[in-house]
Amino acid sequence: MAEIRVAREAGACYGVERALQMVEAAAAERAGSVHTLGPLIHNPRVVADLAERGVDAVGSPDEAAGDTLLLRTHGTAPEEEARARELCARVLDATCPFVKKVHLAARRLANEGYQVVVVGEAGHPEVEATLPHAPGAVVVGSAEQARAVPRARRMGVVVQTTARRELLAEVVGELLGRAEELRVVNTICEATSGHQAAAEELAREADVMIVIGGRISANTTRLAEISAACCPATHHVEGADELRADWFAGAGVIGITAGASTPASQIEAVRERIGELVGA
């Protein structure tokens, strides 16, 4: 009989849990309409569930004028937040505290005269929310891109909270020769590193790995990549309904991990469904 194991660190992080508690409380008060500025978290199923309960995602503060608006976990540009506070009856800041650290570090480096480099995924909401805090900042997503960064006397680095430590090390290695002074503020979230280490640990022992979370979630995608490197039979799913019995044929150990935007209820649903499929 197959053994089903959940990674020792998996699922919703502090920032996501905090945001979900905030939106639950706001919705329960029923004091007017409640909206989120963009998807609250990168989990389509959670976002869809919120929409069914009347909490919809809007593209701009103008769409929530006069109502309650939650700023999403990935952060918001200062100008957009100011606009929200001008137009909305109530603004609740659900930005992850660890993302706020990135904003503060980027702003401080820029104010001190450093050319700011943001290590992360160009276009990702967290990165996009960080850039306005350091005008002129550049985004670097690989060692190759780091080699193209113009030389500067003073260069300061911050990192997307969900980036890999290996990526940061690779980029810093390239930037060392491009600045007289290089200052690095490691803003990778500890939860991200813990999730990744636990996923790799479990994947080395598993015959099959299931990674749960939104396909648009950067941190979940990285967990899938890490797992696949150790366990080729890795499957990234958003919910228990996507599981297939043939994935588990002959498996002795089935591992489960989940991204930082995946609530415990979704992990348990997947674990139960696998149990049904393999008769565990």
Backbone as JSON, one array per atom type, in Angstrom:
{
  "sequence": "MAEIRVAREAGACYGVERALQMVEAAAAERAGSVHTLGPLIHNPRVVADLAERGVDAVGSPDEAAGDTLLLRTHGTAPEEEARARELCARVLDATCPFVKKVHLAARRLANEGYQVVVVGEAGHPEVEATLPHAPGAVVVGSAEQARAVPRARRMGVVVQTTARRELLAEVVGELLGRAEELRVVNTICEATSGHQAAAEELAREADVMIVIGGRISANTTRLAEISAACCPATHHVEGADELRADWFAGAGVIGITAGASTPASQIEAVRERIGELVGA",
  "N": [[0.85, -1.21, 0.0], [0.49, 2.22, -0.8], [2.34, 4.94, 0.66], [1.38, 8.05, 1.85], [2.72, 11.19, 2.01], [2.99, 14.45, 3.39], [4.83, 17.36, 2.76], [7.08, 18.7, 5.2], [7.01, 21.43, 5.47], [4.62, 23.28, 4.01], [2.14, 24.85, 1.97], [-0.18, 27.59, 2.78], [1.37, 30.65, 3.61], [2.37, 32.99, 6.21], [1.72, 35.62, 5.33], [-0.31, 35.16, 3.43], [-2.25, 33.8, 4.96], [-2.87, 35.86, 6.73], [-3.96, 37.77, 4.95], [-6.22, 36.38, 4.03], [-7.66, 36.16, 6.39], [-8.21, 38.83, 6.82], [-9.86, 39.49, 4.63], [-11.98, 37.78, 5.07], [-12.99, 38.8, 7.48], [-13.73, 41.38, 6.65], [-15.71, 40.79, 4.76], [-17.59, 39.55, 6.39], [-18.55, 41.62, 7.92], [-20.3, 42.95, 6.32], [-20.66, 45.59, 5.55], [-21.4, 47.3, 3.19], [-20.11, 46.97, -0.22], [-17.35, 44.75, -0.93], [-14.1, 44.63, -2.24], [-11.15, 43.42, -3.97], [-7.97, 44.65, -4.86], [-6.98, 43.7, -7.75], [-6.28, 40.12, -8.05], [-6.48, 38.71, -4.83], [-4.67, 36.79, -3.87], [-2.38, 34.48, -5.5], [-4.11, 32.24, -6.32], [-6.31, 30.74, -8.13], [-8.65, 29.28, -7.44], [-9.3, 30.0, -4.84], [-9.72, 32.71, -5.27], [-11.91, 32.58, -7.02], [-13.79, 31.47, -5.3], [-14.06, 33.54, -3.45], [-15.2, 35.44, -5.13], [-17.68, 34.27, -5.64], [-18.83, 34.68, -3.23], [-19.24, 37.32, -3.25], [-17.04, 39.0, -3.1], [-15.2, 40.61, -5.2], [-12.51, 40.89, -7.63], [-10.97, 43.86, -8.66], [-9.74, 46.03, -11.26], [-8.73, 48.55, -10.86], [-8.61, 51.29, -8.45], [-10.7, 53.01, -9.04], [-12.86, 51.45, -9.77], [-13.84, 50.62, -7.39], [-14.84, 52.7, -6.02], [-16.14, 54.37, -3.22], [-16.57, 52.04, -1.83], [-15.38, 49.17, 0.15], [-11.98, 48.36, -0.09], [-9.47, 45.97, -0.54], [-5.98, 45.9, -0.5], [-3.88, 43.9, -2.36], [-1.89, 40.93, -1.54], [0.57, 40.99, -2.88], [1.37, 43.59, -3.02], [1.18, 47.17, -3.76], [1.53, 49.88, -6.0], [2.72, 53.07, -4.83], [1.32, 55.35, -5.85], [-1.05, 54.24, -6.73], [-2.12, 53.24, -4.38], [-2.52, 55.63, -3.03], [-4.49, 56.74, -4.62], [-6.54, 54.91, -4.16], [-7.1, 55.39, -1.44], [-8.12, 57.87, -1.64], [-10.49, 57.55, -3.08], [-12.0, 55.38, -2.07], [-14.28, 54.14, 0.46], [-13.2, 52.69, 2.53], [-9.96, 51.41, 3.04], [-8.11, 48.53, 3.16], [-5.04, 47.24, 4.02], [-3.65, 44.54, 2.76], [-1.16, 43.77, 2.05], [1.61, 41.62, 2.08], [3.67, 41.51, 4.92], [6.37, 40.87, 4.53], [6.77, 41.49, 1.89], [6.49, 44.21, 2.05], [8.88, 44.81, 3.3], [10.66, 44.53, 1.2], [9.9, 46.71, -0.4], [10.57, 48.85, 1.32], [13.34, 48.47, 1.61], [14.21, 48.81, -1.05], [13.48, 51.47, -1.49], [15.06, 52.77, 0.44], [17.67, 52.18, -0.44], [17.65, 53.47, -2.93], [17.3, 56.13, -2.11], [19.71, 56.52, -0.88], [21.42, 56.71, -2.93], [22.1, 54.5, -4.5], [22.22, 52.48, -7.46], [19.46, 50.67, -8.07], [18.84, 47.22, -8.18], [16.46, 44.85, -8.9], [16.02, 41.62, -8.14], [14.29, 39.19, -9.72], [11.14, 38.21, -11.18], [10.3, 39.7, -14.11], [7.45, 41.7, -14.62], [5.93, 40.36, -12.74], [3.46, 40.78, -10.2], [4.42, 41.48, -7.6], [7.01, 42.41, -8.11], [6.45, 44.5, -9.87], [5.11, 46.19, -8.13], [7.15, 46.93, -6.51], [9.02, 48.4, -8.0], [8.19, 51.22, -8.34], [9.01, 52.3, -5.93], [11.65, 52.74, -6.13], [12.75, 54.66, -8.27], [14.03, 54.24, -11.55], [15.07, 51.78, -11.11], [16.21, 48.48, -12.06], [15.14, 45.33, -13.39], [16.21, 42.05, -12.87], [16.37, 38.81, -13.99], [17.99, 36.63, -14.35], [21.34, 35.22, -14.55], [22.44, 35.83, -16.99], [21.0, 38.13, -17.75], [21.95, 39.79, -15.76], [24.54, 40.27, -16.57], [24.15, 42.16, -18.46], [23.52, 44.48, -17.2], [24.08, 47.93, -16.82], [27.25, 49.29, -15.85], [27.9, 50.6, -12.59], [28.8, 52.94, -10.02], [27.86, 52.58, -7.39], [25.84, 49.99, -6.37], [22.74, 48.56, -5.5], [21.0, 45.72, -4.25], [17.87, 44.12, -4.16], [15.46, 41.51, -3.52], [12.88, 39.57, -5.02], [10.41, 38.17, -2.97], [9.8, 35.47, -3.31], [11.83, 34.37, -4.76], [14.49, 32.12, -5.85], [17.22, 31.12, -3.79], [19.5, 30.32, -5.1], [19.3, 31.68, -7.52], [19.65, 34.33, -6.67], [22.31, 34.2, -5.74], [23.64, 33.61, -8.15], [23.12, 35.91, -9.68], [24.23, 37.95, -8.08], [26.89, 37.15, -8.18], [27.53, 37.82, -10.81], [27.11, 40.57, -10.78], [29.05, 41.54, -9.11], [31.36, 42.29, -10.46], [30.56, 44.56, -11.72], [30.21, 46.84, -10.32], [31.61, 49.3, -8.11], [30.91, 49.33, -5.49], [28.86, 47.03, -3.98], [25.82, 46.39, -2.61], [23.84, 44.14, -0.91], [20.58, 43.26, -0.11], [19.04, 40.76, 1.32], [15.98, 39.78, 0.66], [14.47, 37.53, 0.43], [11.79, 35.49, 1.36], [11.6, 33.66, 4.38], [9.77, 31.62, 4.61], [9.41, 30.83, 1.98], [11.93, 29.76, 1.33], [11.96, 27.66, 3.18], [9.77, 26.11, 2.31], [10.76, 25.31, -0.19], [13.08, 23.83, 0.46], [11.95, 21.76, 1.97], [10.31, 20.57, 0.06], [12.18, 19.6, -1.79], [13.54, 17.78, -0.17], [11.51, 15.87, 0.38], [10.85, 15.09, -2.23], [13.08, 13.68, -3.04], [12.7, 11.25, -1.88], [10.32, 10.33, -2.77], [8.13, 8.51, -5.02], [6.23, 9.58, -6.58], [5.3, 12.96, -6.97], [3.06, 15.45, -5.88], [2.2, 18.69, -6.53], [0.59, 21.4, -5.23], [-1.3, 24.2, -6.17], [-1.88, 27.49, -7.61], [-1.45, 27.81, -11.14], [-0.51, 30.16, -12.03], [1.02, 31.01, -10.02], [4.1, 32.03, -8.92], [5.78, 31.03, -6.86], [4.73, 28.48, -6.46], [5.14, 27.28, -8.92], [7.92, 27.17, -8.89], [8.29, 25.32, -6.84], [7.31, 23.08, -8.13], [9.23, 22.81, -10.13], [11.54, 22.3, -8.62], [10.79, 19.92, -7.37], [10.42, 18.24, -9.6], [13.0, 18.0, -10.52], [14.12, 16.21, -8.78], [12.28, 14.19, -8.62], [10.99, 12.81, -11.25], [8.32, 12.1, -11.81], [6.42, 14.24, -11.27], [3.6, 16.22, -10.61], [1.75, 19.09, -11.21], [-0.98, 20.54, -9.77], [-4.14, 22.25, -9.44], [-6.23, 21.55, -7.9], [-8.04, 18.86, -6.19], [-9.66, 17.57, -8.03], [-8.24, 17.29, -10.36], [-6.56, 15.17, -10.18], [-5.24, 11.98, -11.25], [-5.75, 8.5, -11.39], [-3.88, 6.79, -12.66], [-1.45, 8.04, -12.35], [-0.39, 7.17, -10.0], [0.16, 4.5, -10.06], [1.84, 1.7, -8.92], [3.36, 3.19, -7.15], [5.29, 3.68, -4.23], [5.84, 5.62, -2.32], [4.13, 8.58, -2.0], [4.39, 11.93, -2.45], [3.39, 15.14, -1.2], [3.26, 18.57, -1.74], [2.78, 22.14, -1.39], [2.05, 25.41, -2.66], [2.65, 28.78, -1.39], [0.25, 30.1, -1.45], [-1.74, 28.33, -0.99], [-4.41, 27.13, 0.77], [-4.85, 25.19, 3.81], [-7.08, 23.54, 3.64], [-7.28, 22.85, 0.93], [-5.02, 21.29, 0.6], [-5.61, 19.13, 2.27], [-7.86, 18.13, 0.95], [-6.74, 17.16, -1.41], [-4.99, 15.23, -0.36], [-6.84, 13.42, 0.74], [-8.23, 12.63, -1.55], [-6.21, 11.34, -3.04], [-5.78, 9.21, -1.34], [-8.21, 7.85, -1.69], [-7.91, 7.11, -4.37], [-5.75, 5.38, -4.38], [-6.37, 3.57, -2.5], [-5.55, 3.9, 0.09]],
  "CA": [[0.0, 0.0, 0.0], [1.28, 3.44, -0.91], [2.42, 5.85, 1.79], [1.15, 9.43, 1.43], [3.4, 12.11, 2.92], [2.92, 15.88, 3.11], [6.09, 18.0, 3.1], [7.07, 19.25, 6.56], [6.6, 22.82, 5.31], [3.84, 23.37, 2.77], [0.87, 25.57, 2.07], [-0.31, 29.03, 2.99], [2.33, 31.31, 4.47], [1.8, 33.97, 7.13], [1.13, 36.73, 4.6], [-1.55, 34.71, 2.81], [-3.21, 33.57, 6.03], [-3.27, 37.19, 7.21], [-4.83, 38.38, 3.95], [-7.49, 35.67, 4.02], [-8.39, 36.55, 7.6], [-8.68, 40.21, 6.63], [-10.98, 39.53, 3.7], [-13.09, 37.11, 5.74], [-13.55, 39.74, 8.44], [-14.38, 42.47, 5.92], [-16.93, 40.26, 4.15], [-18.54, 39.24, 7.45], [-19.14, 42.85, 8.44], [-21.39, 43.31, 5.4], [-20.85, 47.06, 5.54], [-21.16, 47.72, 1.82], [-19.4, 46.03, -1.09], [-15.93, 44.52, -0.66], [-13.36, 44.29, -3.45], [-9.7, 43.32, -3.83], [-7.29, 45.31, -5.98], [-6.36, 42.56, -8.39], [-6.5, 38.9, -7.27], [-5.9, 38.86, -3.51], [-3.51, 35.89, -3.87], [-2.27, 33.74, -6.76], [-4.79, 30.96, -6.23], [-7.58, 30.96, -8.85], [-9.81, 28.66, -6.79], [-9.66, 30.87, -3.71], [-10.25, 33.95, -5.84], [-13.24, 32.26, -7.52], [-14.65, 31.29, -4.13], [-14.35, 34.88, -2.92], [-16.12, 36.09, -6.06], [-19.01, 33.69, -5.42], [-19.34, 35.24, -1.98], [-19.45, 38.76, -3.42], [-15.79, 39.76, -3.01], [-14.63, 40.5, -6.53], [-11.25, 41.57, -7.91], [-11.11, 44.98, -9.58], [-8.47, 46.38, -11.88], [-8.26, 49.86, -10.42], [-9.4, 51.84, -7.34], [-11.9, 53.68, -9.56], [-13.95, 50.48, -9.82], [-14.29, 50.34, -6.02], [-15.13, 54.0, -5.39], [-17.2, 54.37, -2.23], [-16.68, 50.72, -1.19], [-14.19, 48.69, 0.85], [-11.0, 47.79, -1.03], [-8.28, 45.36, 0.05], [-4.78, 45.89, -1.32], [-3.51, 42.49, -2.39], [-0.68, 40.51, -0.83], [1.78, 41.28, -3.64], [1.72, 44.99, -2.9], [0.56, 48.15, -4.65], [2.35, 51.08, -6.23], [2.3, 54.17, -3.95], [0.33, 56.21, -6.48], [-2.32, 53.52, -6.78], [-2.63, 53.21, -3.02], [-3.03, 56.97, -2.72], [-5.75, 56.87, -5.36], [-7.52, 54.1, -3.45], [-7.49, 56.06, -0.2], [-8.89, 59.06, -2.03], [-11.79, 57.21, -3.66], [-12.74, 54.31, -1.39], [-14.75, 54.43, 1.81], [-12.25, 52.06, 3.45], [-8.89, 50.68, 2.38], [-7.43, 47.6, 4.06], [-3.77, 46.88, 3.4], [-3.34, 43.12, 2.94], [0.18, 43.5, 1.54], [2.42, 40.78, 2.96], [4.71, 42.3, 5.61], [7.69, 40.59, 3.96], [6.84, 42.27, 0.65], [6.73, 45.59, 2.46], [10.31, 44.93, 3.57], [11.31, 44.74, -0.1], [9.63, 48.1, -0.77], [11.35, 49.75, 2.19], [14.75, 48.31, 1.27], [14.44, 49.42, -2.36], [13.39, 52.93, -1.32], [16.22, 53.23, 1.21], [18.84, 52.11, -1.31], [17.53, 54.54, -3.93], [17.52, 57.41, -1.43], [21.12, 56.62, -0.52], [22.2, 56.89, -4.15], [22.45, 53.25, -5.18], [21.44, 51.99, -8.6], [18.77, 49.53, -7.51], [18.56, 46.05, -9.01], [15.46, 43.97, -8.29], [16.17, 40.26, -8.66], [12.98, 38.57, -9.73], [10.45, 37.94, -12.45], [9.74, 40.91, -14.72], [6.01, 41.62, -14.84], [5.24, 39.79, -11.59], [2.85, 41.86, -9.43], [5.28, 41.94, -6.5], [8.11, 43.19, -8.7], [5.86, 45.73, -10.4], [4.78, 47.06, -7.0], [8.41, 47.36, -5.9], [9.75, 49.34, -8.86], [7.94, 52.64, -8.09], [9.68, 52.74, -4.7], [13.04, 53.04, -6.47], [12.76, 55.1, -9.68], [15.25, 53.9, -12.27], [15.49, 50.41, -10.79], [16.14, 47.52, -13.16], [14.77, 43.98, -12.98], [17.11, 41.03, -13.4], [15.81, 37.49, -13.71], [18.95, 35.56, -14.63], [22.74, 35.65, -14.59], [22.65, 36.43, -18.3], [20.5, 39.5, -17.69], [22.83, 40.56, -14.87], [25.73, 40.67, -17.33], [23.8, 43.29, -19.32], [23.24, 45.66, -16.37], [25.14, 48.93, -16.97], [28.12, 49.45, -14.69], [27.57, 51.71, -11.71], [29.73, 53.03, -8.9], [27.21, 51.97, -6.23], [24.71, 49.2, -6.82], [22.05, 47.91, -4.39], [20.17, 44.61, -4.72], [16.79, 43.53, -3.37], [15.04, 40.27, -4.17], [11.49, 39.12, -4.92], [10.34, 37.31, -1.79], [9.66, 34.06, -3.68], [12.94, 33.96, -5.64], [15.37, 31.06, -5.37], [18.51, 31.59, -3.28], [20.5, 30.06, -6.14], [19.23, 32.77, -8.49], [20.27, 35.5, -6.06], [23.75, 33.99, -5.73], [24.12, 33.72, -9.53], [23.06, 37.31, -10.1], [25.23, 38.71, -7.32], [28.19, 36.79, -8.72], [27.74, 38.59, -12.04], [27.11, 42.01, -10.5], [30.24, 41.91, -8.35], [32.33, 42.94, -11.33], [29.94, 45.67, -12.45], [30.05, 47.98, -9.42], [32.68, 49.48, -7.13], [30.31, 48.95, -4.21], [27.64, 46.24, -4.17], [25.13, 46.14, -1.35], [22.77, 43.16, -1.14], [19.61, 43.07, 0.97], [18.37, 39.49, 1.0], [14.58, 39.88, 1.06], [13.75, 36.27, 0.18], [11.0, 35.12, 2.53], [12.03, 32.41, 4.99], [8.78, 30.58, 4.31], [9.7, 30.36, 0.63], [13.1, 28.89, 1.42], [11.56, 26.45, 3.91], [8.94, 25.3, 1.42], [11.58, 24.73, -1.24], [13.95, 22.81, 1.04], [11.11, 20.62, 2.36], [9.86, 19.92, -1.17], [13.32, 18.84, -2.33], [13.77, 16.66, 0.75], [10.48, 14.85, 0.16], [10.91, 14.61, -3.61], [14.18, 12.71, -3.17], [12.25, 9.97, -1.35], [9.01, 9.99, -3.33], [8.0, 7.96, -6.36], [5.35, 10.54, -7.26], [5.1, 14.2, -6.21], [1.95, 16.31, -6.26], [2.42, 20.08, -6.1], [-0.73, 22.04, -5.28], [-1.31, 25.66, -6.18], [-2.22, 28.14, -8.87], [-0.44, 27.74, -12.2], [0.04, 31.5, -12.2], [1.79, 31.29, -8.82], [5.54, 31.86, -9.15], [6.42, 30.17, -5.86], [4.27, 27.1, -6.67], [5.85, 26.8, -10.11], [9.28, 26.83, -8.48], [8.21, 24.06, -6.1], [7.16, 22.02, -9.13], [10.52, 22.64, -10.79], [12.44, 21.67, -7.66], [10.33, 18.54, -7.2], [10.65, 17.49, -10.84], [14.43, 17.74, -10.66], [14.43, 15.05, -7.93], [11.27, 13.16, -8.85], [10.41, 13.1, -12.57], [6.86, 11.92, -11.8], [5.86, 15.37, -10.52], [2.4, 16.77, -11.24], [1.29, 20.36, -10.63], [-2.44, 20.61, -9.88], [-4.78, 23.32, -8.69], [-7.23, 20.98, -7.01], [-8.14, 17.41, -6.13], [-10.38, 17.06, -9.2], [-7.31, 17.09, -11.47], [-5.75, 13.97, -9.93], [-5.55, 10.81, -12.07], [-5.33, 7.26, -10.73], [-2.72, 6.17, -13.3], [-0.22, 8.67, -11.9], [0.09, 6.55, -8.76], [0.33, 3.06, -10.26], [3.12, 1.16, -8.49], [4.09, 4.11, -6.28], [5.42, 3.3, -2.83], [5.75, 6.86, -1.54], [3.52, 9.69, -2.73], [4.66, 13.16, -1.73], [2.53, 16.29, -1.48], [3.66, 19.89, -1.26], [1.83, 23.16, -1.85], [2.56, 26.77, -2.68], [2.36, 29.67, -0.27], [-1.12, 30.61, -1.56], [-2.64, 27.17, -0.94], [-4.94, 26.9, 2.11], [-4.76, 23.82, 4.33], [-8.24, 22.77, 3.19], [-7.0, 22.29, -0.39], [-4.04, 20.22, 0.79], [-6.32, 17.98, 2.84], [-8.74, 17.57, -0.09], [-5.87, 16.39, -2.31], [-4.53, 14.04, 0.37], [-7.97, 12.49, 0.85], [-8.53, 12.07, -2.88], [-5.16, 10.37, -3.37], [-6.09, 8.03, -0.53], [-9.28, 7.13, -2.35], [-7.46, 6.56, -5.64], [-4.78, 4.28, -4.18], [-6.89, 2.66, -1.48], [-4.78, 4.04, 1.35]],
  "C": [[0.88, 1.25, 0.0], [1.22, 4.28, 0.37], [2.28, 7.28, 1.26], [1.78, 10.36, 2.46], [3.21, 13.56, 2.45], [4.23, 16.5, 3.57], [5.99, 18.69, 4.46], [6.75, 20.74, 6.57], [5.89, 22.94, 3.97], [2.6, 24.21, 3.02], [0.98, 27.02, 2.46], [0.68, 29.58, 4.01], [1.62, 32.34, 5.35], [1.08, 35.09, 6.38], [-0.21, 36.37, 3.97], [-2.62, 34.48, 3.86], [-3.75, 34.9, 6.56], [-4.25, 37.84, 6.25], [-6.2, 37.71, 3.93], [-8.32, 36.0, 5.26], [-8.97, 37.95, 7.46], [-9.9, 40.26, 5.72], [-12.2, 38.84, 4.29], [-13.79, 38.08, 6.7], [-14.3, 40.87, 7.74], [-15.7, 42.01, 5.31], [-18.0, 39.99, 5.2], [-19.23, 40.48, 8.0], [-20.32, 43.33, 7.6], [-21.71, 44.8, 5.43], [-20.52, 47.59, 4.15], [-20.37, 46.67, 1.04], [-17.92, 45.95, -0.74], [-15.26, 44.05, -1.94], [-11.89, 44.08, -3.08], [-9.08, 43.98, -5.05], [-6.43, 44.27, -6.68], [-6.66, 41.31, -7.57], [-5.79, 39.01, -5.93], [-4.63, 38.03, -3.37], [-3.49, 35.15, -5.2], [-2.81, 32.32, -6.6], [-6.17, 31.13, -6.86], [-8.8, 30.39, -8.14], [-10.25, 29.48, -5.59], [-10.29, 32.16, -4.22], [-11.67, 33.73, -6.36], [-14.24, 32.09, -6.38], [-15.02, 32.64, -3.52], [-15.36, 35.6, -3.81], [-17.54, 35.58, -5.88], [-19.67, 34.26, -4.16], [-19.45, 36.76, -2.04], [-18.22, 39.62, -3.29], [-15.07, 39.62, -4.35], [-13.32, 41.28, -6.64], [-11.5, 42.67, -8.93], [-9.73, 45.37, -10.11], [-7.9, 47.71, -11.44], [-9.13, 50.36, -9.27], [-10.69, 52.51, -7.81], [-13.11, 52.76, -9.57], [-14.52, 50.17, -8.44], [-14.64, 51.63, -5.28], [-16.32, 53.89, -4.43], [-17.34, 53.07, -1.46], [-15.42, 50.41, -0.37], [-13.26, 48.03, -0.16], [-9.82, 47.23, -0.25], [-7.14, 45.41, -0.95], [-4.18, 44.49, -1.24], [-2.15, 42.2, -1.79], [0.6, 40.91, -1.55], [2.2, 42.74, -3.61], [1.11, 45.85, -3.99], [1.49, 49.33, -4.81], [1.83, 52.22, -5.36], [1.21, 55.06, -4.55], [-1.04, 55.55, -6.51], [-2.94, 53.43, -5.39], [-3.21, 54.57, -2.63], [-4.37, 57.21, -3.4], [-6.86, 56.09, -4.65], [-8.01, 54.81, -2.19], [-8.3, 57.33, -0.47], [-10.32, 58.7, -2.42], [-12.64, 56.26, -2.82], [-13.15, 54.7, 0.03], [-13.8, 53.85, 2.85], [-11.23, 51.27, 2.65], [-8.18, 49.83, 3.42], [-6.17, 47.09, 3.36], [-3.41, 45.43, 3.72], [-1.97, 42.76, 2.37], [0.96, 42.66, 2.55], [3.5, 41.63, 3.62], [6.11, 42.07, 5.05], [7.86, 41.3, 2.62], [7.1, 43.73, 0.98], [8.21, 45.83, 2.77], [11.09, 45.17, 2.28], [11.13, 46.19, -0.52], [10.51, 49.06, 0.02], [12.83, 49.68, 1.85], [15.08, 48.98, -0.06], [14.43, 50.94, -2.25], [14.62, 53.48, -0.6], [17.48, 53.23, 0.33], [18.82, 53.24, -2.35], [17.83, 55.9, -3.31], [18.99, 57.63, -1.06], [22.03, 56.65, -1.75], [22.65, 55.64, -4.86], [21.61, 53.06, -6.44], [20.78, 50.69, -8.13], [18.52, 48.45, -8.56], [17.57, 45.17, -8.25], [15.62, 42.6, -8.92], [14.82, 39.57, -8.57], [12.42, 38.45, -11.12], [9.81, 39.22, -12.99], [8.25, 40.71, -14.98], [5.25, 41.01, -13.68], [4.68, 40.93, -10.74], [3.72, 42.39, -8.29], [6.41, 42.82, -7.02], [7.59, 44.53, -9.21], [5.51, 46.72, -9.29], [6.03, 47.6, -6.32], [9.08, 48.48, -6.69], [9.46, 50.81, -8.57], [8.61, 53.18, -6.83], [11.14, 53.11, -4.96], [13.11, 53.43, -7.95], [14.11, 54.82, -10.35], [15.76, 52.51, -11.99], [15.37, 49.51, -12.01], [15.82, 46.14, -12.59], [15.69, 42.98, -13.65], [16.57, 39.66, -12.99], [16.74, 36.34, -13.98], [20.37, 36.13, -14.6], [23.04, 36.33, -15.91], [22.17, 37.88, -18.33], [21.38, 40.38, -16.81], [24.06, 41.06, -15.62], [25.45, 41.87, -18.21], [23.49, 44.56, -18.53], [24.38, 46.66, -16.52], [25.98, 49.05, -15.69], [27.72, 50.67, -13.89], [28.56, 51.75, -10.56], [29.16, 52.33, -7.67], [25.94, 51.24, -6.72], [24.08, 48.49, -5.61], [21.06, 46.88, -4.91], [19.1, 44.27, -3.69], [16.24, 42.36, -4.17], [13.54, 40.04, -3.98], [11.41, 38.08, -3.82], [10.3, 35.82, -2.13], [10.77, 33.57, -4.6], [13.75, 32.83, -5.02], [16.68, 31.67, -4.86], [19.61, 31.39, -4.32], [20.5, 31.17, -7.18], [19.91, 34.01, -7.94], [21.8, 35.37, -6.1], [24.34, 34.15, -7.14], [24.18, 35.17, -9.98], [24.11, 38.15, -9.39], [26.63, 38.4, -7.83], [28.53, 37.57, -9.98], [27.89, 40.08, -11.75], [28.36, 42.48, -9.77], [31.27, 42.66, -9.19], [31.8, 44.16, -12.04], [29.73, 46.9, -11.57], [31.24, 48.06, -8.48], [32.18, 49.06, -5.74], [29.01, 48.23, -4.5], [27.03, 45.94, -2.81], [23.93, 45.24, -1.63], [21.89, 43.07, 0.1], [18.8, 41.83, 0.6], [16.95, 39.53, 1.54], [13.78, 38.64, 0.69], [13.05, 35.86, 1.47], [11.48, 33.77, 3.06], [11.06, 31.27, 4.69], [9.03, 29.98, 2.93], [10.87, 29.37, 0.66], [12.76, 27.58, 2.11], [10.72, 25.53, 3.06], [9.8, 24.58, 0.38], [12.48, 23.61, -0.71], [13.15, 21.56, 1.41], [10.63, 19.85, 1.13], [10.98, 19.05, -1.76], [13.59, 17.61, -1.48], [12.79, 15.52, 0.51], [10.57, 14.25, -1.23], [12.01, 13.57, -3.82], [13.76, 11.32, -2.7], [10.97, 9.47, -2.01], [9.11, 9.36, -4.72], [7.15, 8.88, -7.23], [5.24, 11.76, -6.36], [3.91, 14.97, -6.77], [2.21, 17.69, -5.68], [1.11, 20.82, -6.3], [-0.59, 23.56, -5.26], [-1.61, 26.2, -7.56], [-1.11, 28.03, -9.9], [0.16, 29.1, -12.49], [0.9, 31.89, -11.0], [3.27, 31.0, -9.05], [6.15, 30.89, -8.14], [5.99, 28.71, -6.03], [4.98, 26.49, -7.88], [7.27, 26.4, -9.77], [9.31, 25.53, -7.68], [8.1, 22.88, -7.07], [8.48, 21.75, -9.84], [11.52, 21.91, -9.89], [12.08, 20.19, -7.49], [10.65, 17.69, -8.42], [12.12, 17.14, -11.04], [14.85, 16.5, -9.86], [13.5, 13.87, -8.19], [10.57, 13.46, -10.18], [8.89, 12.97, -12.63], [6.23, 12.98, -10.89], [4.69, 15.94, -11.3], [1.94, 18.01, -10.48], [-0.21, 20.46, -10.86], [-2.96, 21.8, -9.08], [-5.82, 22.79, -7.71], [-7.32, 19.48, -7.13], [-8.81, 16.81, -7.37], [-9.47, 16.79, -10.39], [-6.49, 15.81, -11.32], [-6.21, 12.8, -10.8], [-4.96, 9.56, -11.42], [-4.05, 6.68, -11.33], [-1.4, 6.82, -12.9], [0.43, 7.89, -10.76], [0.32, 5.03, -8.88], [1.74, 2.63, -9.85], [3.91, 2.05, -7.54], [4.12, 3.61, -4.85], [5.25, 4.49, -1.91], [5.21, 7.97, -2.44], [3.69, 10.95, -1.89], [3.72, 14.28, -2.14], [3.2, 17.54, -0.93], [2.71, 20.9, -1.87], [2.44, 24.54, -1.73], [2.05, 27.61, -1.53], [0.95, 30.26, -0.32], [-2.15, 29.48, -1.48], [-3.12, 26.93, 0.49], [-4.85, 25.42, 2.52], [-5.91, 22.95, 3.85], [-8.01, 22.15, 1.81], [-5.99, 21.16, -0.3], [-4.73, 18.95, 1.3], [-7.22, 17.32, 1.81], [-7.93, 16.71, -1.06], [-5.4, 15.11, -1.62], [-5.63, 12.99, 0.46], [-8.27, 11.83, -0.49], [-7.48, 11.06, -3.32], [-5.4, 9.08, -2.6], [-7.18, 7.18, -1.15], [-8.8, 6.43, -3.61], [-6.53, 5.36, -5.45], [-5.22, 3.29, -3.11], [-6.15, 2.72, -0.18], [-5.68, 4.48, 2.49]]
}
